PDB file of C-alpha atoms in Angstrom:
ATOM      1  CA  UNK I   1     137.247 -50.499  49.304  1.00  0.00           C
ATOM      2  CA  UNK I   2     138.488 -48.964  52.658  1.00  0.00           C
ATOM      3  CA  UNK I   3     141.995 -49.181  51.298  1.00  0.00           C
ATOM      4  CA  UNK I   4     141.022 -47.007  48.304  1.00  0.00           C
ATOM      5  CA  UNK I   5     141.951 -43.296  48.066  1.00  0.00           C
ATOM      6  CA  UNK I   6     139.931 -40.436  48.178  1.00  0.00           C
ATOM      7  CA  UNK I   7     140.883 -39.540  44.986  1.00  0.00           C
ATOM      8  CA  UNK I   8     140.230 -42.870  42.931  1.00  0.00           C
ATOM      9  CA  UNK I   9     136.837 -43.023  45.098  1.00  0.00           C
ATOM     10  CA  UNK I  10     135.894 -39.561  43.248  1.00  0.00           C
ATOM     11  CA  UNK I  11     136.597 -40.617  40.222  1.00  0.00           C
ATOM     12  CA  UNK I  12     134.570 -43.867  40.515  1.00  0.00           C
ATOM     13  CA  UNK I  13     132.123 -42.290  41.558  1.00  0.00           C
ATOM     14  CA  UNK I  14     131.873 -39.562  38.862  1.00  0.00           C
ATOM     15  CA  UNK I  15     132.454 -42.561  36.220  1.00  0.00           C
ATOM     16  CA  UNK I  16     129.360 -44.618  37.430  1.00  0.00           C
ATOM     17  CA  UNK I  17     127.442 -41.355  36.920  1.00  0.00           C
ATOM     18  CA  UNK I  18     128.538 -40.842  33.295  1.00  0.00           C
ATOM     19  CA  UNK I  19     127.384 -44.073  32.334  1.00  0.00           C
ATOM     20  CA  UNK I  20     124.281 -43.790  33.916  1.00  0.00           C
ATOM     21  CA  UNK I  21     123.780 -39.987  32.308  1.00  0.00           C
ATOM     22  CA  UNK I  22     124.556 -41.675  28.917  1.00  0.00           C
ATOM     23  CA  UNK I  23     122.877 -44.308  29.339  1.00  0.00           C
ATOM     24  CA  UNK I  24     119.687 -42.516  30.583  1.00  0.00           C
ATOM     25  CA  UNK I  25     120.811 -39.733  27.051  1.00  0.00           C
ATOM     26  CA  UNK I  26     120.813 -42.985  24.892  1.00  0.00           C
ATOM     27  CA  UNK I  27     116.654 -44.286  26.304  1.00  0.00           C
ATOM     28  CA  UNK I  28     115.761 -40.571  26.101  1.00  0.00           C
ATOM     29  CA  UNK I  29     116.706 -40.434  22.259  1.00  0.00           C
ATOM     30  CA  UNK I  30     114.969 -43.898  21.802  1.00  0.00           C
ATOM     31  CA  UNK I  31     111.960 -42.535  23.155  1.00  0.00           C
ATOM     32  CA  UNK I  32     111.970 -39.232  21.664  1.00  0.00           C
ATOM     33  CA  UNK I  33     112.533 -40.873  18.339  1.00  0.00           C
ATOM     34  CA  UNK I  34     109.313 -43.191  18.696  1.00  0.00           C
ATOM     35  CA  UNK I  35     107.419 -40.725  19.928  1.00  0.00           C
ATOM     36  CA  UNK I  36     108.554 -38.080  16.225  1.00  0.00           C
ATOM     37  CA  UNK I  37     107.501 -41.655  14.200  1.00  0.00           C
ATOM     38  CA  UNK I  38     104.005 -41.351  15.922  1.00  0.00           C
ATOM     39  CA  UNK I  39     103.534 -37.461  15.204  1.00  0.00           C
ATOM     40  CA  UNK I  40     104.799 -37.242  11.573  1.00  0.00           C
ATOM     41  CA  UNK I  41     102.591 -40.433  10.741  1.00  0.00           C
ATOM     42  CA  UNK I  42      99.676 -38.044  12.470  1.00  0.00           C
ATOM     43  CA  UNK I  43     101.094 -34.849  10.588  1.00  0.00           C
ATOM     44  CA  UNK I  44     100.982 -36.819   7.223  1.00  0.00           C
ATOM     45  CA  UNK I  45      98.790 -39.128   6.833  1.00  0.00           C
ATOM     46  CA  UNK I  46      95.982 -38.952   9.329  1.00  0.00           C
ATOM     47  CA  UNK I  47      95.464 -35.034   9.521  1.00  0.00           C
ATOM     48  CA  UNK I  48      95.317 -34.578   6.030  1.00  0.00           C
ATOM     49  CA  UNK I  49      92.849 -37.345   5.874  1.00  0.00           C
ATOM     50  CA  UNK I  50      90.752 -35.635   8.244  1.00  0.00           C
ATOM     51  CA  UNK I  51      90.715 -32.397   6.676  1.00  0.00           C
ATOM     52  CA  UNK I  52      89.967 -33.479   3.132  1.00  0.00           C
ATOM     53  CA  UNK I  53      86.777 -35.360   4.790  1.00  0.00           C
ATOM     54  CA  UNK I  54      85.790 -32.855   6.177  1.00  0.00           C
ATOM     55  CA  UNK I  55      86.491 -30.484   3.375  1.00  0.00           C
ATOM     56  CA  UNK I  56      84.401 -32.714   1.176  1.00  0.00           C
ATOM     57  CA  UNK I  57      81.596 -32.543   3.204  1.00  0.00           C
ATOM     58  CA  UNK I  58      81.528 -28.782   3.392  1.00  0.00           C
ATOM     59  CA  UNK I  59      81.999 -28.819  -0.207  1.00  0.00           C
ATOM     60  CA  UNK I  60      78.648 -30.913  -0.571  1.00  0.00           C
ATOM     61  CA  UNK I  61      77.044 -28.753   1.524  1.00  0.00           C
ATOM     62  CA  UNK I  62      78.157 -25.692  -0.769  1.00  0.00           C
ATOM     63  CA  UNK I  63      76.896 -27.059  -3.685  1.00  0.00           C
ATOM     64  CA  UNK I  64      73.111 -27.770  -2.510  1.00  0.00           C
ATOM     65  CA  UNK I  65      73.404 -24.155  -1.065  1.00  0.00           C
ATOM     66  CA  UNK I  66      74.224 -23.307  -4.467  1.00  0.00           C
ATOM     67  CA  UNK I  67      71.080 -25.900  -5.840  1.00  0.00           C
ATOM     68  CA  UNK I  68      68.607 -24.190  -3.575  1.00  0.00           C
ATOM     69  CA  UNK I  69      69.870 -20.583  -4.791  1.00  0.00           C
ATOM     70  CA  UNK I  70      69.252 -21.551  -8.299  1.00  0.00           C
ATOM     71  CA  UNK I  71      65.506 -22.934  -7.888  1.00  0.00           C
ATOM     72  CA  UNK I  72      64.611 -19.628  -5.565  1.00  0.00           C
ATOM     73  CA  UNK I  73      66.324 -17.445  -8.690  1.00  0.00           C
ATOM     74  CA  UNK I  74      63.956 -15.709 -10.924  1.00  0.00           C
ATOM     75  CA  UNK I  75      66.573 -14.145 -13.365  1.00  0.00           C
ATOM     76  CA  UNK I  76      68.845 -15.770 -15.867  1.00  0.00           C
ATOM     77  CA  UNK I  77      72.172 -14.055 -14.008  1.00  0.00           C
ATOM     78  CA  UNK I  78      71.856 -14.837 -10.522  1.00  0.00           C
ATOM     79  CA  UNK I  79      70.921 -18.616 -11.844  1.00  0.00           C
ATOM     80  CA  UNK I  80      74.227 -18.619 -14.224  1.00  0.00           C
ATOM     81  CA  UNK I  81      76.298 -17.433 -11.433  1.00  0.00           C
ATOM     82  CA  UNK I  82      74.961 -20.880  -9.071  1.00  0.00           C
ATOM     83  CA  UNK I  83      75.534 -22.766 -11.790  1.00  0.00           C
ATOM     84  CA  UNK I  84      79.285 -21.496 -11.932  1.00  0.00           C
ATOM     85  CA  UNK I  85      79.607 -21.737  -8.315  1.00  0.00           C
ATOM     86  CA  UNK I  86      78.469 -25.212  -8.676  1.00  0.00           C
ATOM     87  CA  UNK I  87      80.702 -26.009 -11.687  1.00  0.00           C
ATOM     88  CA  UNK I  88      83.680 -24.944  -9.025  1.00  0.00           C
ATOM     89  CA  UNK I  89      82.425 -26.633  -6.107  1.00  0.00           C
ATOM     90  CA  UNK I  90      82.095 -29.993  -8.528  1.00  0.00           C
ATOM     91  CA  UNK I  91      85.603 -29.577  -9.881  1.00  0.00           C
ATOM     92  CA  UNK I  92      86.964 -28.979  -6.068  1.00  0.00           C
ATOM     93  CA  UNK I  93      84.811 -31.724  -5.133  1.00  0.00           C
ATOM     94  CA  UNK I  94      86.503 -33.920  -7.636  1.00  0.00           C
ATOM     95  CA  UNK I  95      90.133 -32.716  -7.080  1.00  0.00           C
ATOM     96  CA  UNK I  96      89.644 -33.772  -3.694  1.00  0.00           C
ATOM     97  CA  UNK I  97      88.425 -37.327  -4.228  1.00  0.00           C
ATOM     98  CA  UNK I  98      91.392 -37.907  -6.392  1.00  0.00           C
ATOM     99  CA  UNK I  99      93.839 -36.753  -3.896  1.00  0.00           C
ATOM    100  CA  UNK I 100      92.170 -38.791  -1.172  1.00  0.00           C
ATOM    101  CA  UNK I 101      92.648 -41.951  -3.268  1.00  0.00           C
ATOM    102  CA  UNK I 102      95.822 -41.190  -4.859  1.00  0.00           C
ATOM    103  CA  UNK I 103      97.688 -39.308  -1.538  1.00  0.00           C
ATOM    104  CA  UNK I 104      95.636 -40.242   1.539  1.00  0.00           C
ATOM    105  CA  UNK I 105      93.894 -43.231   1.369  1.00  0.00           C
ATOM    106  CA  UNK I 106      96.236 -45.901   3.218  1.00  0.00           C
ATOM    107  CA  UNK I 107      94.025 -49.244   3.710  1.00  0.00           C
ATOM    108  CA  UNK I 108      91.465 -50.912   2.131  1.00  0.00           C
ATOM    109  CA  UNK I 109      88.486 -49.685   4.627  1.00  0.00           C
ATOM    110  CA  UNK I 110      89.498 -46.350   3.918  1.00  0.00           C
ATOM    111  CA  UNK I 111      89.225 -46.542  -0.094  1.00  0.00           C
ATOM    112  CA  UNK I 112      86.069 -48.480   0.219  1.00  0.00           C
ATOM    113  CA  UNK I 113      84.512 -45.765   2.684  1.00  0.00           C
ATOM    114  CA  UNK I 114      85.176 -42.895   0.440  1.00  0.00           C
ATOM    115  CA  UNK I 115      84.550 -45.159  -2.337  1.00  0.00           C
ATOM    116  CA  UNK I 116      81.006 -45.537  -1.251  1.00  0.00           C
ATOM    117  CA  UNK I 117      80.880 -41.736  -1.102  1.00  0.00           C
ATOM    118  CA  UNK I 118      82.235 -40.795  -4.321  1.00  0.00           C
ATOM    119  CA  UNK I 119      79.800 -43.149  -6.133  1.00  0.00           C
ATOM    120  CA  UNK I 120      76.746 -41.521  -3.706  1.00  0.00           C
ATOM    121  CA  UNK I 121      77.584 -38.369  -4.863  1.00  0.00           C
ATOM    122  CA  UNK I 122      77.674 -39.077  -8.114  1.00  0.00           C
ATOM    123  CA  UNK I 123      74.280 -40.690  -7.946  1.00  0.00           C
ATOM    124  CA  UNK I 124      73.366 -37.181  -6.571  1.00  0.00           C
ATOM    125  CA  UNK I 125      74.895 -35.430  -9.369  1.00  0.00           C
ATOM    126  CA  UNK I 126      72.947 -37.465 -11.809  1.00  0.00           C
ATOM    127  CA  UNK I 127      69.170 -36.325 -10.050  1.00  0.00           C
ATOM    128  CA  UNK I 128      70.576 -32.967  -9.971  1.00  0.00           C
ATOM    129  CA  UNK I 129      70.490 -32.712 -13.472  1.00  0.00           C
ATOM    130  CA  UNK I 130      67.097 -33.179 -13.345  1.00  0.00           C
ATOM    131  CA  UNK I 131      66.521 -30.297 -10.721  1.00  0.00           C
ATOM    132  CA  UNK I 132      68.603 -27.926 -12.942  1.00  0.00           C
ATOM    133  CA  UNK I 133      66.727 -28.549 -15.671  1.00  0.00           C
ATOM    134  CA  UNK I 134      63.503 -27.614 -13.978  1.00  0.00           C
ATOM    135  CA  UNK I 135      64.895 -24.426 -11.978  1.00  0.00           C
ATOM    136  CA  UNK I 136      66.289 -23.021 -15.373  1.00  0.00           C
ATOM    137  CA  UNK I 137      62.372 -23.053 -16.941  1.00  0.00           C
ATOM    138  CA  UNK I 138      61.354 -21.199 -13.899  1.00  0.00           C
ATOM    139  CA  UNK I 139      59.541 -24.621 -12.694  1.00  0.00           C
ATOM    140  CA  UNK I 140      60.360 -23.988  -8.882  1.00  0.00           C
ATOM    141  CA  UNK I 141      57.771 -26.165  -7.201  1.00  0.00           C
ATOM    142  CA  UNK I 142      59.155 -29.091  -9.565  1.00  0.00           C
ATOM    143  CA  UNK I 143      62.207 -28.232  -8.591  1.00  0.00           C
ATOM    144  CA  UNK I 144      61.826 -28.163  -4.901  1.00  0.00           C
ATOM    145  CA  UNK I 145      60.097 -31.578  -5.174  1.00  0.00           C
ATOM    146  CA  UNK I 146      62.925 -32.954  -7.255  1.00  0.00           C
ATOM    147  CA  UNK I 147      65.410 -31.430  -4.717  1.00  0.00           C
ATOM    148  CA  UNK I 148      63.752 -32.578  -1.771  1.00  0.00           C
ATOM    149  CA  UNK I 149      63.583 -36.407  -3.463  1.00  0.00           C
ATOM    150  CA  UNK I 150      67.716 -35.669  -3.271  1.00  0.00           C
ATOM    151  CA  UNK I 151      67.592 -35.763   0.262  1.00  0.00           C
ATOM    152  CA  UNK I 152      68.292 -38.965   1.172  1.00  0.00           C
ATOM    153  CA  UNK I 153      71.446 -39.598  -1.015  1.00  0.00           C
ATOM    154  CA  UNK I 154      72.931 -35.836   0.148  1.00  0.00           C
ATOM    155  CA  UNK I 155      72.342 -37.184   3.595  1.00  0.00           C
ATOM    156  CA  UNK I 156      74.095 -40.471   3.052  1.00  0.00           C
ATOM    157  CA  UNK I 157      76.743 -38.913   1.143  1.00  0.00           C
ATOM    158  CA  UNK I 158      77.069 -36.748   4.171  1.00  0.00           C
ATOM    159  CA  UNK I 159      77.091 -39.348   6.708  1.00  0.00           C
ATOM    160  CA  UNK I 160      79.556 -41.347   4.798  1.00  0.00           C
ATOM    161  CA  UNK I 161      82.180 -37.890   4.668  1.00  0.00           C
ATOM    162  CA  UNK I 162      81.632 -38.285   8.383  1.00  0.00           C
ATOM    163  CA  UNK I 163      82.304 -41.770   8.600  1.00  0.00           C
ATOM    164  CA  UNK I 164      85.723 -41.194   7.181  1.00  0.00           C
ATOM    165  CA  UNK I 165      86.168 -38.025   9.030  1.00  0.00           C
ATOM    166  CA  UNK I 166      85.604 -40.017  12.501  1.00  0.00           C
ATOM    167  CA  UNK I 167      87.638 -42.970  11.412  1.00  0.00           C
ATOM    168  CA  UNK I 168      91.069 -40.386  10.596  1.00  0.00           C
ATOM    169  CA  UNK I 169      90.504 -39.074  13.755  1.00  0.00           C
ATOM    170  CA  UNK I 170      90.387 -42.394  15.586  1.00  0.00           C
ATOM    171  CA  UNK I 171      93.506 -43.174  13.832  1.00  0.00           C
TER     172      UNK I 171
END
């Protein structure tokens, strides 16, 4: 290596660092590419997921806002417009169950999860029939009792929203 020119040295030496800046170009774009896999699956699957959880649970919330305005009406138009509000809050409420199974829901444990919810819900749906019926004939301390027997399956409807919310997030 003594023997070797100047020149050729350069050049050997200028070589070995091409490679190695290529090389280290070619583990950068490796990297970079796992790490884009890992954010669009986040962008597209599990965000979403976490938003229409949440969104659902808002939604419930909504609607027994809406409940609670009806039974504390005493006229026929502020009761008709909660009963609108809660015809759009049901309709949003079942638009986004359908996308969640249909768009979001990935694994098994997820569909069962919200599964659990959508059929709590609908369980809640069914006594709050019952409480309509008694706010619209001006029956407000039946009502409040029938609302307040509601409780427990808003609140488990609620915590089961959650449930999914927290397990999108973990994801």
């Amino acid at each position: 290596m003594k023997n070797l020119k100047i020149k050729f040295k350069l050049f050997l030496l200028v070589g070995f660092m091409m490679v190695g800046i290529v090389l280290l170009g070619l583990v950068s774009l490796n990297f970079v590419g796992k790490i884009n896999e890992g954010t669009t699956a986040v962008s597209n699957k599990w965000m979403p997921s976490v938003i229409a959880s949440e969104e659902l649970n808002t939604l419930t919330s909504d609607y027994r806002i809406q409940e609670y305005k009806h039974i504390v009406a005493q006229d026929a138009a502020t009761m008709q417009g909660a009963e609108t509000k809660m015809a759009d809050i049901e309709s949003q409420i079942e638009a986004l169950f359908n996308t969640y199974f249909t768009d979001l829901a990935d694994t098994d444990a997820e569909r069962q999860s919200m599964l659990k919810a959508q059929n709590v819900w609908n369980e809640y749906l069914k006594q709050h029939n019952t409480m309509i019926t008694l706010s619209r004939e001006n029956r407000t301390n039946e009502a409040m009792e029938a609302i307040k027997q509601n409780v427990s399956l808003f609140d488990e409807a609620s915590n089961t929203f959650l449930e999914a919310v927290s397990f999108n997030k973990a994801g």
